[in-house]
Coordinates of C-alpha atoms in Angstrom, one line a residue:
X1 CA -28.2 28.7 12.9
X2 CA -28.2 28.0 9.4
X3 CA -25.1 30.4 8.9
X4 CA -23.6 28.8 11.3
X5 CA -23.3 25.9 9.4
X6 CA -21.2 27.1 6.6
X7 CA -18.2 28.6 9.7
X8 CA -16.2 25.3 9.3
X9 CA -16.6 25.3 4.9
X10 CA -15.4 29.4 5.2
X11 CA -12.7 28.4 7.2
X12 CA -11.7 25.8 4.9
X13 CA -11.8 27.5 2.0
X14 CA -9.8 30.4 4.1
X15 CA -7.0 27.8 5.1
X16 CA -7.2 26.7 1.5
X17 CA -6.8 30.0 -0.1
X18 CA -4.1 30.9 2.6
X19 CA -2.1 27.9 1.8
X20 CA -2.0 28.6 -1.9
X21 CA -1.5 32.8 -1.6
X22 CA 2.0 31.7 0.5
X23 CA 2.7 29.1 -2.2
X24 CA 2.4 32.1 -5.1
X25 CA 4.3 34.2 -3.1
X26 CA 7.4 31.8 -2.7
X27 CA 7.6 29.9 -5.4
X28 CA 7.5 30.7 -9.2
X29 CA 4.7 29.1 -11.2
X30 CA 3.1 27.8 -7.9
X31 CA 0.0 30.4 -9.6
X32 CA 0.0 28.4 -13.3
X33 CA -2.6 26.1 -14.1
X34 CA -0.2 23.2 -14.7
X35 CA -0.2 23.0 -10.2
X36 CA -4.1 23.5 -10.3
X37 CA -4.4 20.8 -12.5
X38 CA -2.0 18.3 -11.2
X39 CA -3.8 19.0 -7.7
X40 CA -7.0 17.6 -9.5
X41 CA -5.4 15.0 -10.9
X42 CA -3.3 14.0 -8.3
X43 CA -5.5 13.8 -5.7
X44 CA -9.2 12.8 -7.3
X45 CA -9.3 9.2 -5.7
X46 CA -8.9 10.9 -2.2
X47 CA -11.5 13.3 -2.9
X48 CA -13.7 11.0 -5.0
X49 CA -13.9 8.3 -2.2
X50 CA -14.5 11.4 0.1
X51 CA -17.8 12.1 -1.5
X52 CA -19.2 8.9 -0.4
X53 CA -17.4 9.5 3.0
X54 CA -19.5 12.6 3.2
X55 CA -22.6 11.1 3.5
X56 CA -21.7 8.3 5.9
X57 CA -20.2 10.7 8.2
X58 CA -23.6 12.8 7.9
X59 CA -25.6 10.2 8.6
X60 CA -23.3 9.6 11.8
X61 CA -21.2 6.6 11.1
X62 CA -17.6 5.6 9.7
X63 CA -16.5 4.0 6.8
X64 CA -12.9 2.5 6.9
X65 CA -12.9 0.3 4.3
X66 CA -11.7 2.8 1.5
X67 CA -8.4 1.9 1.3
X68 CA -8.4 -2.0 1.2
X69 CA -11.8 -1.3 -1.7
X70 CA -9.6 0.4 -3.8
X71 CA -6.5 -1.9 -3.7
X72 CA -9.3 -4.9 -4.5
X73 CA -10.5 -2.9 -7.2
X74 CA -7.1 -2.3 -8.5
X75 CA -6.3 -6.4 -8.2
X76 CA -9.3 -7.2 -10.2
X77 CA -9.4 -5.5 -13.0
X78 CA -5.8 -6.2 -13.6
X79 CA -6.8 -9.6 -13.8
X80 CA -9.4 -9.4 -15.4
X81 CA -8.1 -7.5 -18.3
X82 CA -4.4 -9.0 -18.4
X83 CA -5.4 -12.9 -17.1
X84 CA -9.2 -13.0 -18.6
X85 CA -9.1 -11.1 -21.4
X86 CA -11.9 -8.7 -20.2
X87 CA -12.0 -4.9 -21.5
X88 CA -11.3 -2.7 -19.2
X89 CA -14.6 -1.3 -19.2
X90 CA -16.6 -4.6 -18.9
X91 CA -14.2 -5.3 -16.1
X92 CA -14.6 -1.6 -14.2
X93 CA -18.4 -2.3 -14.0
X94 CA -18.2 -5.3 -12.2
X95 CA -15.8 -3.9 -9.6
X96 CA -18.3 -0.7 -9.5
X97 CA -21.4 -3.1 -9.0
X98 CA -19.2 -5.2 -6.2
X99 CA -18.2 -1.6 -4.4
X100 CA -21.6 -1.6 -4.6
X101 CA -23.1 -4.2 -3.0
X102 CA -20.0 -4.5 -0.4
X103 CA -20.9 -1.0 0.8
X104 CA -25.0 -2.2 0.6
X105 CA -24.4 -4.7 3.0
X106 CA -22.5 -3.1 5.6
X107 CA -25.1 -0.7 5.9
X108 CA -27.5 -3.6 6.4
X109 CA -25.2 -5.1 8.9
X110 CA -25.0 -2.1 10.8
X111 CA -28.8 -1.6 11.2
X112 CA -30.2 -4.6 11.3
X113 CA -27.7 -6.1 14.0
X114 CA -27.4 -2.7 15.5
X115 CA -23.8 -2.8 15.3
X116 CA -20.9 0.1 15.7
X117 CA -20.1 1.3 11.7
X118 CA -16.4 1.4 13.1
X119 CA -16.4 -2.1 13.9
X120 CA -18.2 -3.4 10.6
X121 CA -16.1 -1.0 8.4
X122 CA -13.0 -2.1 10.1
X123 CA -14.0 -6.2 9.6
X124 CA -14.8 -4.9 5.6
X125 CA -11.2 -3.4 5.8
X126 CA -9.3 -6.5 6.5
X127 CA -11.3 -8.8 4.4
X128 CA -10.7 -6.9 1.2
X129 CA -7.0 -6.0 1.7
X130 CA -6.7 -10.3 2.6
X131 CA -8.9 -10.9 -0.3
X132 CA -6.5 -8.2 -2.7
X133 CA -3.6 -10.4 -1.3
X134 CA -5.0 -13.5 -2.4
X135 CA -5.4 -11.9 -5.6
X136 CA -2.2 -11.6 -6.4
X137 CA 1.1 -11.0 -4.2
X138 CA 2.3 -9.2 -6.6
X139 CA 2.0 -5.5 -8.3
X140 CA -0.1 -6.2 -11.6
X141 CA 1.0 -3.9 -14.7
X142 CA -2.3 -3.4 -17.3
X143 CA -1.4 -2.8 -20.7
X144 CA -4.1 -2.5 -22.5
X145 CA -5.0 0.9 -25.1
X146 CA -7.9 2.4 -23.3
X147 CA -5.6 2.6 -20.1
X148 CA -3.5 4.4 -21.6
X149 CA -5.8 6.0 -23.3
X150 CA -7.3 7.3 -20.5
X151 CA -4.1 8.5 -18.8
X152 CA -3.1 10.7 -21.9
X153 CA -6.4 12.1 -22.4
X154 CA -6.6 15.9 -21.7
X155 CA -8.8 19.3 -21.6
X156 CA -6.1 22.0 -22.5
X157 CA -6.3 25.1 -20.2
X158 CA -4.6 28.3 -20.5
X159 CA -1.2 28.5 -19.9
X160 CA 0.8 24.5 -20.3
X161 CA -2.3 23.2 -17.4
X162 CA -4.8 20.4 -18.6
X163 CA -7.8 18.5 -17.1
X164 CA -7.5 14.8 -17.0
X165 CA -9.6 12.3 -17.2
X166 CA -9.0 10.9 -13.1
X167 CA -9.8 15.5 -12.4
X168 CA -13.3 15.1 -14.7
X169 CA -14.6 11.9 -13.3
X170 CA -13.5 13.6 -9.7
X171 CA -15.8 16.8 -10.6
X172 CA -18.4 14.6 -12.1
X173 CA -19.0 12.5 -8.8
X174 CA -18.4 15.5 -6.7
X175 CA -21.3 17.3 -8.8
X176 CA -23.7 13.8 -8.0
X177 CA -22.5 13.6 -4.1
X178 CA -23.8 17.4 -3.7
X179 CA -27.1 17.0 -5.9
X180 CA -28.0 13.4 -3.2
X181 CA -26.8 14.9 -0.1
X182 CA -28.6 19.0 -0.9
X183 CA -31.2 18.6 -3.4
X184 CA -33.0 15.1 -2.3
X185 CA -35.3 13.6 0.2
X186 CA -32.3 11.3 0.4
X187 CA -30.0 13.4 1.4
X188 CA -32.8 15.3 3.4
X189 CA -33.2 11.8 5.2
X190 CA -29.2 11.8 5.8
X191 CA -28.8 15.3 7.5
X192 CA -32.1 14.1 9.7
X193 CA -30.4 10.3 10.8
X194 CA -27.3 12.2 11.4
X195 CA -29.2 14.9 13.8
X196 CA -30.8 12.0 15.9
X197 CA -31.7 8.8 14.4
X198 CA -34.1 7.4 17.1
X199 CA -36.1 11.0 16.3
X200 CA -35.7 10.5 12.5
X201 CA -37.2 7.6 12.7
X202 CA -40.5 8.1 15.1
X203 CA -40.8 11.3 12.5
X204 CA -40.8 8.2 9.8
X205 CA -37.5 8.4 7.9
X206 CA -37.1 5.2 6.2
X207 CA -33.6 4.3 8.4
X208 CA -32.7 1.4 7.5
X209 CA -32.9 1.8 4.0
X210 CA -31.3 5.4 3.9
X211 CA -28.8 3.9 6.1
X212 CA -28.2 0.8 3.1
X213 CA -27.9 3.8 0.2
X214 CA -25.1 5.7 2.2
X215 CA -23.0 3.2 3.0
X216 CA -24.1 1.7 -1.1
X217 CA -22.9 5.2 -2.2
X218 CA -19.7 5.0 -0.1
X219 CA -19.1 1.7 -1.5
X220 CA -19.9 3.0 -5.3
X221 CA -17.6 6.1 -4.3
X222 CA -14.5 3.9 -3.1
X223 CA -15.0 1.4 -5.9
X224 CA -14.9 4.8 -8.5
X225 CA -11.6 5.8 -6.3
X226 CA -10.4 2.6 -7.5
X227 CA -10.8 2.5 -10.8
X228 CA -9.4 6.3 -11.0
X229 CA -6.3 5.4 -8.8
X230 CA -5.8 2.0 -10.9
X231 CA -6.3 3.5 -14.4
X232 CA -3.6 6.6 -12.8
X233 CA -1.2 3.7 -12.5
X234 CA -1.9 1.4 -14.9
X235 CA -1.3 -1.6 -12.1
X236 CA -2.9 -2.6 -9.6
X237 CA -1.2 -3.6 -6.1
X238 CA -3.0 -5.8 -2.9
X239 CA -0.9 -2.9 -0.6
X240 CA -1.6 -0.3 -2.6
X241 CA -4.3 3.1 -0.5
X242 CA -2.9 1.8 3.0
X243 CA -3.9 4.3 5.0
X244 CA -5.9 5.9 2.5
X245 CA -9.0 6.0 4.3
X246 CA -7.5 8.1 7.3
X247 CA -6.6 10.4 4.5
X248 CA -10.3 10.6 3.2
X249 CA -11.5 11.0 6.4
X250 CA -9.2 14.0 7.2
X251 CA -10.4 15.3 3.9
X252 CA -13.8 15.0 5.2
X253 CA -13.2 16.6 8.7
X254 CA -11.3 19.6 7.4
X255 CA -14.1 20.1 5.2
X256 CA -15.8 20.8 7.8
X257 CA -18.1 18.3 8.4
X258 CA -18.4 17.1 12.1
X259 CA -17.9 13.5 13.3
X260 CA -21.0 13.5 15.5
X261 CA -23.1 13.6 11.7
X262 CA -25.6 16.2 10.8
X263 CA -23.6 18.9 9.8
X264 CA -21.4 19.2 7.1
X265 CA -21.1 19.9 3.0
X266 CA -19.7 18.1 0.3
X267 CA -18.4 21.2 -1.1
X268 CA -16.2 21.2 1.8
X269 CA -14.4 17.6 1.2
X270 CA -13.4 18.8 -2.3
X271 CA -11.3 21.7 0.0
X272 CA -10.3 19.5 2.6
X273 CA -8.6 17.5 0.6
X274 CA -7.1 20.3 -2.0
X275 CA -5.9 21.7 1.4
X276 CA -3.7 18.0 1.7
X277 CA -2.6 18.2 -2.0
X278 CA -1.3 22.5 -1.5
X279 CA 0.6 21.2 1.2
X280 CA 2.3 18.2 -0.8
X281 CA 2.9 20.4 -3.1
X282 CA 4.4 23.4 -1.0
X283 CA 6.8 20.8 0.3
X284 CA 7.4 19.4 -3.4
X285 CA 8.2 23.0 -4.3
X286 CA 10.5 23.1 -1.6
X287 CA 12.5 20.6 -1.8
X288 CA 14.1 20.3 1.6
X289 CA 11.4 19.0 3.8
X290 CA 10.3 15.6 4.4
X291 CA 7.2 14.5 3.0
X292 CA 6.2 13.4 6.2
X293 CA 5.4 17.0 7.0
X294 CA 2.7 16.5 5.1
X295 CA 1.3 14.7 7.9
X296 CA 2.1 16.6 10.6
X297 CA 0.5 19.7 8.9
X298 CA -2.8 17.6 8.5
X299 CA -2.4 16.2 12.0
X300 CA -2.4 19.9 13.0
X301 CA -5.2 21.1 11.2
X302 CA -7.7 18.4 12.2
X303 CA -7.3 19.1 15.3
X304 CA -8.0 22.6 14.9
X305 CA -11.3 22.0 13.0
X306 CA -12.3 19.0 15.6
X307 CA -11.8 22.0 18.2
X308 CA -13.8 24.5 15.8
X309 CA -16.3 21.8 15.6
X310 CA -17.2 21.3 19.1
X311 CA -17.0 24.7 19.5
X312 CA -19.7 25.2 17.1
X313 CA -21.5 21.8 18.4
X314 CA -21.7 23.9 21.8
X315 CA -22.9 27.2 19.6
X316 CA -25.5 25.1 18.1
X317 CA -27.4 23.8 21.6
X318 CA -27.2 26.8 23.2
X319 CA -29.4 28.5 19.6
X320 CA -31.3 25.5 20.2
X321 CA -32.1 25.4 24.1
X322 CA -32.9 29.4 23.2
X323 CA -35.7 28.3 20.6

């Protein structure tokens, strides 16, 4: 059964691998590390805020307030470096502490009033995108050295590719996500609230406190997405990630982690969402198509993995009714 549990990551990582052996085979350079590491780069907020995504999704809720976090986060420290003065750093701390608390007390909301994640989340949504918009109306430029310090800041590797600074703080909170969610009683208490919370909790998981660190961490995670994306633009804009959470939630599914919680890796949200930036950039390499076939291709592939996934759902009480 434990095997089992790693079908939907193999796939994944098959899809990916797929993906990119058709992209060396068409295109020139689609091989060179300049691609891998603009696919880092380009697409760390979406896999950053997936980390956090991870979790809430194995714990068996939803967190849709991704997008409208990182378009607040954006707004904020724009002003608060360009209109108060503040350093960019002093300024990113608050909005990470915020994220924060924002994602702590939707997880308090949603166990303590017993109410649907979806319907918290989505409240959480529109309050932050209103709140970006009262903000400011308008895109916010930062101009300030450590932003741009930050975007011209790169690890060399072989050939004319580089890490940036948005690809290392990416691998850095991808590292944390899978040390919480695989190597502590925390993420042990995840996976177990995810499989049945009523159980989990008779067996004494602390629920509502493991429920308050997930959606804390999601917060944290969205928050980080938002200082990456924001520092990546060096602006921030109140309609800026619209839409970005169905993107991180994709990520996450592909990834093969399933819906119902309990199953899943964090590995597999790093693939689910290179998967989405191959594909961008099989289409970039193109030239013809429509980026919108970028979402038809995702559209296509969740649904696959939702179909692997209750196939495996059904694989997995049939072991267990056999036990």
């Amino acid at each position: 059964m434990k095997n089992e549990r790693w079908i939907p990551v193999l796939a994944t990582l098959l899809v990916l691998l797929l993906l990119y052996a058709f992209g060396i085979s068409q295109y020139n350079n689609f091989a060179s590390t300049l691609v891998l590491g603009n696919l880092l780069t380009d697409n760390a907020f979406v896999i950053i805020a997936g980390v956090g995504m991870t979790l809430v999704i194995l714990s068996g809720g939803i967190d849709l307030s991704v997008g409208s976090m990182i378009a607040f986060v954006g707004i904020l420290i724009a002003l608060l470096v360009n209109n108060a003065g503040w350093h960019p750093l002093a300024a990113i701390a608050v909005a990470l502490v915020l994220g924060t608390l924002i994602g702590a007390l939707m997880g308090w909301l949603i166990d303590a009033f017993e109410l649907q994640p979806f319907i918290v989340t989505l409240a959480v949504m529109f309050f932050l995108r209103g709140l970006a918009f009262l903000l400011s109306l308008e895109s916010v430029p930062i101009n300030h050295g450590f932003v741009d310090g930050f975007a011209n800041f790169r690890i060399p590797l072989p050939g004319r590719g580089s890490l940036t600074a948005s690809a290392l703080v990416m691998l850095a909170v991808l590292a944390i996500g899978i040390v919480i969610a695989h190597y502590t009683r925390f993420g042990t208490n995840v996976y177990a609230i995810g499989g049945d919370k009523h159980s989990a909790g008779l067996l004494g998981v602390p629920v509502r406190g493991t429920l308050v660190g997930v959606y804390a961490f999601s917060g944290f995670t969205s928050a980080m997405a938002g200082v990456v994306y924001t520092l990546y633009t060096a602006s921030g804009y109140p309609l800026a990630a619209i839409g970005v959470e169905l993107d991180v939630i994709a990520a996450v599914v592909i990834g093969g982690t399933l819906l119902t919680g309990g199953v899943g890796f964090v590995i597999g949200t790093l693939l689910g969402g290179l998967i989405q930036g191959v594909i961008q950039t099989l289409i970039a390499f193109d030239g013809s198509l429509n980026s919108w076939w970028t979402k038809i291709v995702i559209g296509l592939l969740l649904f696959i993995f939702i179909l692997l996934q209750r196939l495996l759902s059904r694989s997995f009480g049939a072991t267990l009714a056999r036990a």
